[in-house]
Amino acid sequence: METDIRIDQILVVTYTKAAASELKSRLQSLLTEIKEQIDGTPPGQPVHFEDATLNELFMTWDPSLVVKKLSNALDGIDDCCISTIHSFCQKMLQEHRFCSQQAHGFELCNNVDELMDRIIEDFLREELQNADLSLRSQILSQRDPAGVLKEILVAISGQPLHSKYQHYTQWFTHKNNDTGATTLQSKKKKHDGNAEVSLDSEEIMAFIDRFISYAPNKLIESKITQQVCTFDDLIGNVEKELGNPSFTKSISDQFKAVLIDEFQDTDPVQYNIFKSLFLQKTQKDPSRSLIFVGDPKQSIYRFRGADIETYAKAREDIGCTMNLENNYRSNACLLEIINTFFADRSPNYSFGTPDIVYSSVKAKSDKLPLYREDSQGKKTILPVFEYWYRDGKDGLKAEEN
């Protein structure tokens, strides 16, 4: 309301389609509720909202201008871009295809398993035909060489390759049925009693290096030939366009207000897109806004490329952070216990890095605590926190709060 930004100039990116749908529905409901409250207030009477923050904001607005903007926003709600990162990238590649350098007419598919299987089969066939006896034996001693190579190819295709050692580890852990004990460095060995058993094989490392050099490029070539692309390709294709000034300018000019939700699950490629398209321009133009919303303690998608270091880098790049201090979902008793439990500031306490700390939150919900009702109708409030410990004399004991 404070700016001239139209609803079609707003971009909201969140993690799932369900969350995107919910956000758009909630936005429409809120705009409708505000407009109905204004329309239903008798002339000359002050407009009152149940939300205190909304009341405070409304006092600073021109009522006639608010009604006009609300009507325009509701009429154009379908033009508000609230989507996942994949849907956003697909939409941008389609809408700006005439200034894009990417090929068009590709079919979007969930996976390219058949293409991957064919590439791996061809690679293994070629390698086994040309390998000496030692390398051939090492490849065939792996329980499922094609399956491991496919895992490696999927990992490489889904995110930037930071280290090849993760793939060497993958090969050996599958071979030795060991999912955690094997660690590989430049020379990878483990102790077996008093003997040292070498796990690294220069031949296998060279074999995997050849696969890493061959397979991803061959997969790209095959997808172009078959005219198909995956959801991850959409993100990669937008990143490739970041060096195209015409493409980036048209998107930057399209959106003046951008909110990225669940930012703790963003990977380096996605952040590079947001930073290149919006951050630099927003820092130069105070009429624009860019908001990243995230909690690093909730980052659970490392296996999909989510990178907590990217979150820290973005926070540093932006230079302006605020905490959301009010909780509108949880019961006050629960929040009190959580605040107390995580308020420890001792030197040994952290969430894996000193950059991630717990900030206490305030309960803004009137929800009642959970309770148990017995057969006589007596209600007993359930403890919100319970911990177990072992007593030297009496065994396990429980404490409730």
CSV table of C-alpha atoms in Angstrom, one decimal:
chain,number,residue,atom,x,y,z
A,1,MET,CA,0.0,0.0,0.0
A,2,GLU,CA,2.9,2.3,0.7
A,3,THR,CA,4.3,1.9,-2.9
A,4,ASP,CA,3.1,1.9,-6.4
A,5,ILE,CA,4.0,-1.8,-6.9
A,6,ARG,CA,1.3,-3.7,-8.6
A,7,ILE,CA,0.3,-7.3,-7.7
A,8,ASP,CA,1.7,-8.6,-11.0
A,9,GLN,CA,5.0,-7.1,-10.0
A,10,ILE,CA,5.2,-9.3,-6.9
A,11,LEU,CA,7.1,-12.6,-6.9
A,12,VAL,CA,6.9,-15.2,-4.1
A,13,VAL,CA,9.0,-18.3,-4.3
A,14,THR,CA,8.4,-21.2,-1.9
A,15,TYR,CA,9.5,-24.8,-1.7
A,16,THR,CA,6.5,-26.9,-2.6
A,17,LYS,CA,3.5,-26.6,-4.9
A,18,ALA,CA,1.2,-27.1,-1.9
A,19,ALA,CA,2.8,-24.2,-0.1
A,20,ALA,CA,2.5,-22.0,-3.1
A,21,SER,CA,-1.2,-22.8,-3.5
A,22,GLU,CA,-1.8,-22.1,0.2
A,23,LEU,CA,0.0,-18.7,0.1
A,24,LYS,CA,-2.0,-17.5,-2.9
A,25,SER,CA,-5.2,-18.6,-1.3
A,26,ARG,CA,-4.3,-16.9,2.0
A,27,LEU,CA,-3.3,-13.7,0.2
A,28,GLN,CA,-6.7,-13.6,-1.7
A,29,SER,CA,-8.6,-14.3,1.5
A,30,LEU,CA,-6.8,-11.5,3.3
A,31,LEU,CA,-7.3,-9.0,0.6
A,32,THR,CA,-11.0,-9.9,0.4
A,33,GLU,CA,-11.4,-9.7,4.2
A,34,ILE,CA,-9.9,-6.2,4.3
A,35,LYS,CA,-12.0,-4.9,1.4
A,36,GLU,CA,-15.2,-6.4,2.9
A,37,GLN,CA,-14.4,-4.8,6.3
A,38,ILE,CA,-13.9,-1.4,4.7
A,39,ASP,CA,-17.1,-1.7,2.5
A,40,GLY,CA,-19.1,-2.8,5.5
A,41,THR,CA,-18.1,0.1,7.7
A,42,PRO,CA,-20.8,2.9,7.8
A,43,PRO,CA,-19.7,6.2,6.4
A,44,GLY,CA,-18.1,8.4,9.0
A,45,GLN,CA,-17.2,5.4,11.2
A,46,PRO,CA,-13.6,4.3,11.7
A,47,VAL,CA,-12.6,1.1,10.1
A,48,HIS,CA,-11.6,-1.5,12.7
A,49,PHE,CA,-9.7,-4.8,12.1
A,50,GLU,CA,-9.1,-7.6,14.6
A,51,ASP,CA,-5.4,-7.6,13.7
A,52,ALA,CA,-3.7,-4.8,15.7
A,53,THR,CA,-0.9,-4.5,13.2
A,54,LEU,CA,-3.3,-4.0,10.3
A,55,ASN,CA,-5.2,-1.4,12.3
A,56,GLU,CA,-2.0,0.5,12.9
A,57,LEU,CA,-1.0,0.4,9.2
A,58,PHE,CA,-4.5,1.4,8.0
A,59,MET,CA,-4.3,4.6,10.1
A,60,THR,CA,-1.4,5.7,7.9
A,61,TRP,CA,-3.2,4.9,4.6
A,62,ASP,CA,-5.6,7.0,2.4
A,63,PRO,CA,-8.8,4.9,2.6
A,64,SER,CA,-10.0,5.8,-0.9
A,65,LEU,CA,-6.6,4.8,-2.3
A,66,VAL,CA,-6.7,1.6,-0.3
A,67,VAL,CA,-10.0,0.6,-1.8
A,68,LYS,CA,-8.8,1.2,-5.3
A,69,LYS,CA,-5.6,-0.8,-4.8
A,70,LEU,CA,-7.5,-3.6,-3.2
A,71,SER,CA,-9.9,-3.8,-6.1
A,72,ASN,CA,-7.0,-3.8,-8.6
A,73,ALA,CA,-5.1,-6.5,-6.6
A,74,LEU,CA,-8.1,-8.8,-6.4
A,75,ASP,CA,-8.8,-8.4,-10.1
A,76,GLY,CA,-5.2,-9.3,-10.9
A,77,ILE,CA,-4.6,-12.0,-8.2
A,78,ASP,CA,-4.1,-14.6,-10.9
A,79,ASP,CA,-1.2,-12.5,-12.3
A,80,CYS,CA,0.6,-12.6,-9.0
A,81,CYS,CA,3.5,-15.0,-9.4
A,82,ILE,CA,3.5,-17.4,-6.3
A,83,SER,CA,5.3,-20.5,-7.3
A,84,THR,CA,8.1,-23.0,-6.6
A,85,ILE,CA,11.6,-22.4,-7.9
A,86,HIS,CA,11.1,-24.8,-10.8
A,87,SER,CA,7.8,-23.3,-11.8
A,88,PHE,CA,9.4,-19.8,-11.7
A,89,CYS,CA,12.2,-20.9,-13.9
A,90,GLN,CA,9.9,-22.6,-16.4
A,91,LYS,CA,7.7,-19.5,-16.5
A,92,MET,CA,10.7,-17.1,-17.1
A,93,LEU,CA,12.1,-19.3,-19.8
A,94,GLN,CA,8.7,-19.4,-21.6
A,95,GLU,CA,7.8,-15.7,-21.1
A,96,HIS,CA,11.2,-14.4,-22.1
A,97,ARG,CA,12.1,-16.9,-24.7
A,98,PHE,CA,12.7,-14.3,-27.4
A,99,CYS,CA,15.5,-12.8,-25.5
A,100,SER,CA,16.8,-16.2,-24.2
A,101,GLN,CA,19.6,-18.0,-25.9
A,102,GLN,CA,18.1,-21.4,-24.9
A,103,ALA,CA,16.5,-23.8,-27.4
A,104,HIS,CA,12.8,-24.1,-27.3
A,105,GLY,CA,10.1,-26.8,-27.8
A,106,PHE,CA,11.5,-29.2,-25.2
A,107,GLU,CA,9.3,-31.7,-23.3
A,108,LEU,CA,9.4,-31.5,-19.5
A,109,CYS,CA,9.8,-34.8,-17.8
A,110,ASN,CA,10.2,-36.0,-14.2
A,111,ASN,CA,13.3,-38.1,-14.9
A,112,VAL,CA,15.6,-39.3,-17.7
A,113,ASP,CA,16.3,-42.7,-16.3
A,114,GLU,CA,16.2,-44.4,-19.6
A,115,LEU,CA,18.8,-42.0,-21.1
A,116,MET,CA,21.0,-42.5,-18.0
A,117,ASP,CA,20.8,-46.3,-18.2
A,118,ARG,CA,21.8,-46.2,-21.8
A,119,ILE,CA,24.8,-43.9,-21.2
A,120,ILE,CA,26.0,-46.0,-18.3
A,121,GLU,CA,25.6,-49.3,-20.3
A,122,ASP,CA,27.6,-47.8,-23.2
A,123,PHE,CA,30.3,-46.5,-20.8
A,124,LEU,CA,30.7,-49.8,-18.9
A,125,ARG,CA,30.7,-51.8,-22.2
A,126,GLU,CA,33.5,-49.6,-23.6
A,127,GLU,CA,35.5,-49.7,-20.3
A,128,LEU,CA,35.3,-53.4,-19.8
A,129,GLN,CA,36.3,-54.1,-23.4
A,130,ASN,CA,39.4,-51.9,-23.1
A,131,ALA,CA,40.3,-52.6,-19.4
A,132,ASP,CA,43.2,-54.8,-18.4
A,133,LEU,CA,42.6,-57.8,-16.2
A,134,SER,CA,43.2,-55.8,-12.9
A,135,LEU,CA,40.7,-53.0,-13.7
A,136,ARG,CA,38.1,-55.5,-15.1
A,137,SER,CA,38.2,-57.5,-11.9
A,138,GLN,CA,37.8,-54.5,-9.7
A,139,ILE,CA,34.8,-53.3,-11.7
A,140,LEU,CA,33.1,-56.7,-11.7
A,141,SER,CA,33.8,-57.2,-8.0
A,142,GLN,CA,31.4,-54.3,-7.3
A,143,ARG,CA,27.9,-55.7,-6.5
A,144,ASP,CA,26.1,-53.3,-8.8
A,145,PRO,CA,28.5,-51.1,-10.8
A,146,ALA,CA,25.8,-49.7,-13.0
A,147,GLY,CA,23.7,-48.8,-10.0
A,148,VAL,CA,26.5,-46.9,-8.3
A,149,LEU,CA,27.4,-45.1,-11.4
A,150,LYS,CA,23.8,-44.0,-11.8
A,151,GLU,CA,23.8,-42.6,-8.2
A,152,ILE,CA,26.9,-40.7,-9.1
A,153,LEU,CA,25.4,-39.3,-12.3
A,154,VAL,CA,22.2,-38.3,-10.5
A,155,ALA,CA,24.2,-36.5,-7.9
A,156,ILE,CA,26.3,-34.7,-10.5
A,157,SER,CA,23.3,-33.7,-12.6
A,158,GLY,CA,21.4,-32.4,-9.6
A,159,GLN,CA,24.0,-30.0,-8.1
A,160,PRO,CA,27.5,-28.6,-8.8
A,161,LEU,CA,30.4,-31.0,-8.3
A,162,HIS,CA,32.3,-29.8,-5.3
A,163,SER,CA,34.4,-32.8,-4.7
A,164,LYS,CA,35.0,-36.1,-6.6
A,165,TYR,CA,35.9,-37.8,-3.3
A,166,GLN,CA,32.3,-38.2,-2.4
A,167,HIS,CA,31.9,-40.4,-5.5
A,168,TYR,CA,35.0,-42.5,-4.7
A,169,THR,CA,33.5,-43.0,-1.3
A,170,GLN,CA,30.2,-44.1,-2.9
A,171,TRP,CA,32.0,-46.7,-4.9
A,172,PHE,CA,33.9,-48.2,-2.0
A,173,THR,CA,31.1,-48.1,0.5
A,174,HIS,CA,28.8,-50.0,-1.9
A,175,LYS,CA,31.5,-52.5,-2.6
A,176,ASN,CA,32.3,-53.1,1.1
A,177,ASN,CA,28.8,-52.9,2.4
A,178,ASP,CA,29.9,-50.0,4.6
A,179,THR,CA,27.8,-46.9,4.7
A,180,GLY,CA,29.8,-44.8,7.2
A,181,ALA,CA,33.1,-46.1,8.3
A,182,THR,CA,35.0,-45.6,5.0
A,183,THR,CA,36.7,-42.3,4.6
A,184,LEU,CA,38.8,-41.5,1.6
A,185,GLN,CA,41.4,-38.8,1.3
A,186,SER,CA,44.3,-38.6,-1.1
A,187,LYS,CA,45.5,-42.0,0.1
A,188,LYS,CA,42.6,-43.9,1.7
A,189,LYS,CA,43.4,-46.7,4.1
A,190,LYS,CA,41.8,-48.4,7.0
A,191,HIS,CA,43.2,-50.4,9.8
A,192,ASP,CA,42.4,-54.1,10.0
A,193,GLY,CA,44.0,-55.3,13.2
A,194,ASN,CA,47.6,-54.5,12.8
A,195,ALA,CA,47.5,-54.5,9.0
A,196,GLU,CA,46.7,-51.7,6.7
A,197,VAL,CA,44.4,-52.5,3.9
A,198,SER,CA,44.5,-50.1,1.0
A,199,LEU,CA,41.1,-49.0,-0.1
A,200,ASP,CA,42.2,-46.6,-2.8
A,201,SER,CA,42.9,-47.9,-6.3
A,202,GLU,CA,44.4,-45.4,-8.8
A,203,GLU,CA,42.8,-47.5,-11.5
A,204,ILE,CA,39.3,-47.1,-10.0
A,205,MET,CA,39.8,-43.4,-9.3
A,206,ALA,CA,40.8,-42.9,-13.0
A,207,PHE,CA,37.8,-45.0,-14.0
A,208,ILE,CA,35.4,-42.8,-12.0
A,209,ASP,CA,37.2,-39.7,-13.3
A,210,ARG,CA,36.5,-40.8,-16.9
A,211,PHE,CA,32.9,-41.4,-16.0
A,212,ILE,CA,32.5,-38.0,-14.4
A,213,SER,CA,34.1,-36.4,-17.5
A,214,TYR,CA,32.0,-38.4,-20.0
A,215,ALA,CA,28.5,-39.1,-18.6
A,216,PRO,CA,27.2,-35.6,-17.6
A,217,ASN,CA,28.1,-34.1,-21.0
A,218,LYS,CA,26.7,-37.2,-22.8
A,219,LEU,CA,23.5,-36.8,-20.8
A,220,ILE,CA,23.1,-33.2,-21.9
A,221,GLU,CA,23.8,-34.1,-25.5
A,222,SER,CA,21.2,-36.9,-25.3
A,223,LYS,CA,18.5,-34.7,-23.8
A,224,ILE,CA,19.1,-32.1,-26.6
A,225,THR,CA,18.8,-34.9,-29.2
A,226,GLN,CA,15.6,-36.2,-27.6
A,227,GLN,CA,14.3,-32.7,-26.9
A,228,VAL,CA,13.5,-33.4,-23.2
A,229,CYS,CA,14.5,-31.6,-20.0
A,230,THR,CA,14.1,-32.2,-16.3
A,231,PHE,CA,13.0,-29.8,-13.6
A,232,ASP,CA,16.6,-29.4,-12.5
A,233,ASP,CA,17.4,-28.5,-16.1
A,234,LEU,CA,15.0,-25.5,-15.8
A,235,ILE,CA,17.1,-24.1,-13.0
A,236,GLY,CA,20.4,-24.7,-14.8
A,237,ASN,CA,19.0,-23.1,-18.0
A,238,VAL,CA,18.1,-19.9,-16.2
A,239,GLU,CA,21.5,-19.8,-14.6
A,240,LYS,CA,23.1,-20.1,-18.0
A,241,GLU,CA,21.1,-17.0,-19.0
A,242,LEU,CA,22.5,-14.8,-16.2
A,243,GLY,CA,25.2,-13.7,-18.6
A,244,ASN,CA,22.6,-12.5,-21.0
A,245,PRO,CA,21.8,-8.8,-20.2
A,246,SER,CA,18.6,-8.7,-22.2
A,247,PHE,CA,17.2,-11.8,-20.3
A,248,THR,CA,18.2,-10.6,-16.8
A,249,LYS,CA,17.0,-7.1,-17.3
A,250,SER,CA,13.6,-8.1,-18.6
A,251,ILE,CA,13.0,-10.3,-15.5
A,252,SER,CA,14.5,-7.8,-13.1
A,253,ASP,CA,12.2,-5.1,-14.5
A,254,GLN,CA,9.2,-7.5,-14.3
A,255,PHE,CA,9.3,-7.9,-10.5
A,256,LYS,CA,9.7,-5.0,-8.0
A,257,ALA,CA,8.9,-6.9,-4.8
A,258,VAL,CA,10.4,-10.4,-4.2
A,259,LEU,CA,10.0,-12.8,-1.3
A,260,ILE,CA,11.9,-16.1,-1.2
A,261,ASP,CA,10.4,-18.4,1.4
A,262,GLU,CA,12.1,-21.4,3.1
A,263,PHE,CA,15.4,-19.9,2.1
A,264,GLN,CA,17.4,-22.2,4.3
A,265,ASP,CA,16.9,-25.0,1.7
A,266,THR,CA,18.3,-22.9,-1.2
A,267,ASP,CA,21.4,-24.3,-3.0
A,268,PRO,CA,24.2,-22.2,-4.5
A,269,VAL,CA,22.8,-22.2,-8.0
A,270,GLN,CA,19.4,-21.0,-6.9
A,271,TYR,CA,20.9,-18.2,-4.8
A,272,ASN,CA,23.0,-17.1,-7.7
A,273,ILE,CA,19.8,-16.7,-9.7
A,274,PHE,CA,18.1,-14.6,-7.1
A,275,LYS,CA,21.2,-12.6,-6.3
A,276,SER,CA,21.9,-11.8,-10.0
A,277,LEU,CA,18.3,-11.0,-10.9
A,278,PHE,CA,17.2,-9.1,-7.9
A,279,LEU,CA,19.6,-8.4,-5.1
A,280,GLN,CA,22.0,-6.1,-6.8
A,281,LYS,CA,19.2,-4.1,-8.4
A,282,THR,CA,17.3,-3.8,-5.1
A,283,GLN,CA,20.4,-2.5,-3.3
A,284,LYS,CA,20.6,0.4,-5.8
A,285,ASP,CA,16.8,1.2,-5.8
A,286,PRO,CA,15.0,1.8,-2.5
A,287,SER,CA,11.6,1.5,-4.2
A,288,ARG,CA,12.2,-2.2,-4.7
A,289,SER,CA,12.2,-4.9,-2.0
A,290,LEU,CA,13.8,-8.3,-1.7
A,291,ILE,CA,13.1,-10.5,1.4
A,292,PHE,CA,14.6,-13.9,2.2
A,293,VAL,CA,12.7,-15.8,4.9
A,294,GLY,CA,14.4,-18.8,6.4
A,295,ASP,CA,15.5,-20.6,9.5
A,296,PRO,CA,18.9,-22.4,9.2
A,297,LYS,CA,17.9,-24.7,12.1
A,298,GLN,CA,15.2,-26.2,9.8
A,299,SER,CA,17.5,-26.9,6.9
A,300,ILE,CA,16.9,-30.6,6.1
A,301,TYR,CA,17.5,-30.9,2.4
A,302,ARG,CA,21.3,-31.2,2.2
A,303,PHE,CA,20.8,-34.3,0.1
A,304,ARG,CA,19.1,-32.2,-2.5
A,305,GLY,CA,21.8,-29.6,-2.5
A,306,ALA,CA,20.6,-27.2,0.2
A,307,ASP,CA,23.7,-25.5,1.5
A,308,ILE,CA,23.8,-23.8,4.9
A,309,GLU,CA,26.9,-21.9,3.8
A,310,THR,CA,24.8,-20.3,1.1
A,311,TYR,CA,22.3,-19.1,3.7
A,312,ALA,CA,25.2,-17.5,5.7
A,313,LYS,CA,26.6,-15.9,2.5
A,314,ALA,CA,23.2,-14.4,1.6
A,315,ARG,CA,22.8,-13.0,5.1
A,316,GLU,CA,26.2,-11.3,4.7
A,317,ASP,CA,25.4,-10.0,1.2
A,318,ILE,CA,22.1,-8.5,2.3
A,319,GLY,CA,23.5,-7.0,5.5
A,320,CYS,CA,20.0,-6.3,7.0
A,321,THR,CA,18.3,-9.1,9.1
A,322,MET,CA,15.3,-9.2,11.4
A,323,ASN,CA,13.9,-11.9,13.6
A,324,LEU,CA,10.3,-13.0,13.6
A,325,GLU,CA,9.6,-12.9,17.3
A,326,ASN,CA,5.9,-13.8,17.5
A,327,ASN,CA,4.5,-17.4,17.2
A,328,TYR,CA,0.8,-17.6,16.2
A,329,ARG,CA,0.6,-21.4,16.1
A,330,SER,CA,1.9,-22.9,19.4
A,331,ASN,CA,0.6,-22.9,22.9
A,332,ALA,CA,2.3,-20.6,25.4
A,333,CYS,CA,3.3,-23.4,27.7
A,334,LEU,CA,5.1,-25.3,24.9
A,335,LEU,CA,6.9,-22.1,23.8
A,336,GLU,CA,8.1,-21.4,27.4
A,337,ILE,CA,9.7,-24.8,27.7
A,338,ILE,CA,11.3,-24.6,24.2
A,339,ASN,CA,12.6,-21.1,25.0
A,340,THR,CA,14.1,-22.3,28.3
A,341,PHE,CA,15.6,-25.5,26.8
A,342,PHE,CA,17.3,-23.7,23.9
A,343,ALA,CA,18.3,-20.6,25.8
A,344,ASP,CA,21.6,-22.2,26.8
A,345,ARG,CA,24.5,-19.9,25.8
A,346,SER,CA,27.4,-22.0,27.2
A,347,PRO,CA,30.5,-22.3,25.0
A,348,ASN,CA,29.8,-25.9,24.3
A,349,TYR,CA,26.3,-25.3,23.0
A,350,SER,CA,25.5,-24.6,19.3
A,351,PHE,CA,23.7,-25.9,16.3
A,352,GLY,CA,26.9,-27.0,14.6
A,353,THR,CA,28.2,-23.5,14.0
A,354,PRO,CA,28.3,-20.3,16.1
A,355,ASP,CA,26.5,-18.5,13.3
A,356,ILE,CA,23.3,-20.4,14.1
A,357,VAL,CA,21.7,-19.6,17.5
A,358,TYR,CA,18.3,-19.8,19.0
A,359,SER,CA,16.1,-16.7,19.4
A,360,SER,CA,13.3,-16.8,21.9
A,361,VAL,CA,9.8,-16.3,20.6
A,362,LYS,CA,6.6,-14.9,22.1
A,363,ALA,CA,3.3,-16.7,22.1
A,364,LYS,CA,0.6,-14.8,20.2
A,365,SER,CA,-1.9,-17.6,20.2
A,366,ASP,CA,-4.7,-18.4,22.7
A,367,LYS,CA,-4.6,-22.1,22.0
A,368,LEU,CA,-5.1,-24.3,25.0
A,369,PRO,CA,-2.6,-27.0,25.9
A,370,LEU,CA,-3.2,-30.7,25.1
A,371,TYR,CA,-4.9,-32.6,27.8
A,372,ARG,CA,-6.1,-36.1,28.6
A,373,GLU,CA,-9.6,-36.9,29.7
A,374,ASP,CA,-10.3,-40.1,31.7
A,375,SER,CA,-13.4,-42.2,31.9
A,376,GLN,CA,-14.9,-40.0,34.7
A,377,GLY,CA,-14.5,-36.8,32.6
A,378,LYS,CA,-11.5,-35.5,34.6
A,379,LYS,CA,-9.1,-33.5,32.4
A,380,THR,CA,-5.4,-33.6,33.0
A,381,ILE,CA,-3.0,-31.3,31.1
A,382,LEU,CA,-0.3,-33.3,29.4
A,383,PRO,CA,3.3,-32.4,30.0
A,384,VAL,CA,4.8,-30.4,27.2
A,385,PHE,CA,8.3,-31.7,27.9
A,386,GLU,CA,9.6,-35.0,29.2
A,387,TYR,CA,13.1,-36.3,29.6
A,388,TRP,CA,14.4,-39.7,30.6
A,389,TYR,CA,17.6,-40.5,32.5
A,390,ARG,CA,19.2,-43.5,34.1
A,391,ASP,CA,19.5,-43.7,37.8
A,392,GLY,CA,22.3,-45.9,39.2
A,393,LYS,CA,20.0,-47.6,41.7
A,394,ASP,CA,16.5,-47.6,40.2
A,395,GLY,CA,17.1,-47.7,36.5
A,396,LEU,CA,15.3,-45.4,34.1
A,397,LYS,CA,13.4,-42.4,35.5
A,398,ALA,CA,11.3,-39.7,33.8
A,399,GLU,CA,10.9,-36.1,34.6
A,400,GLU,CA,8.0,-33.9,33.3
A,401,ASN,CA,7.6,-30.2,32.8
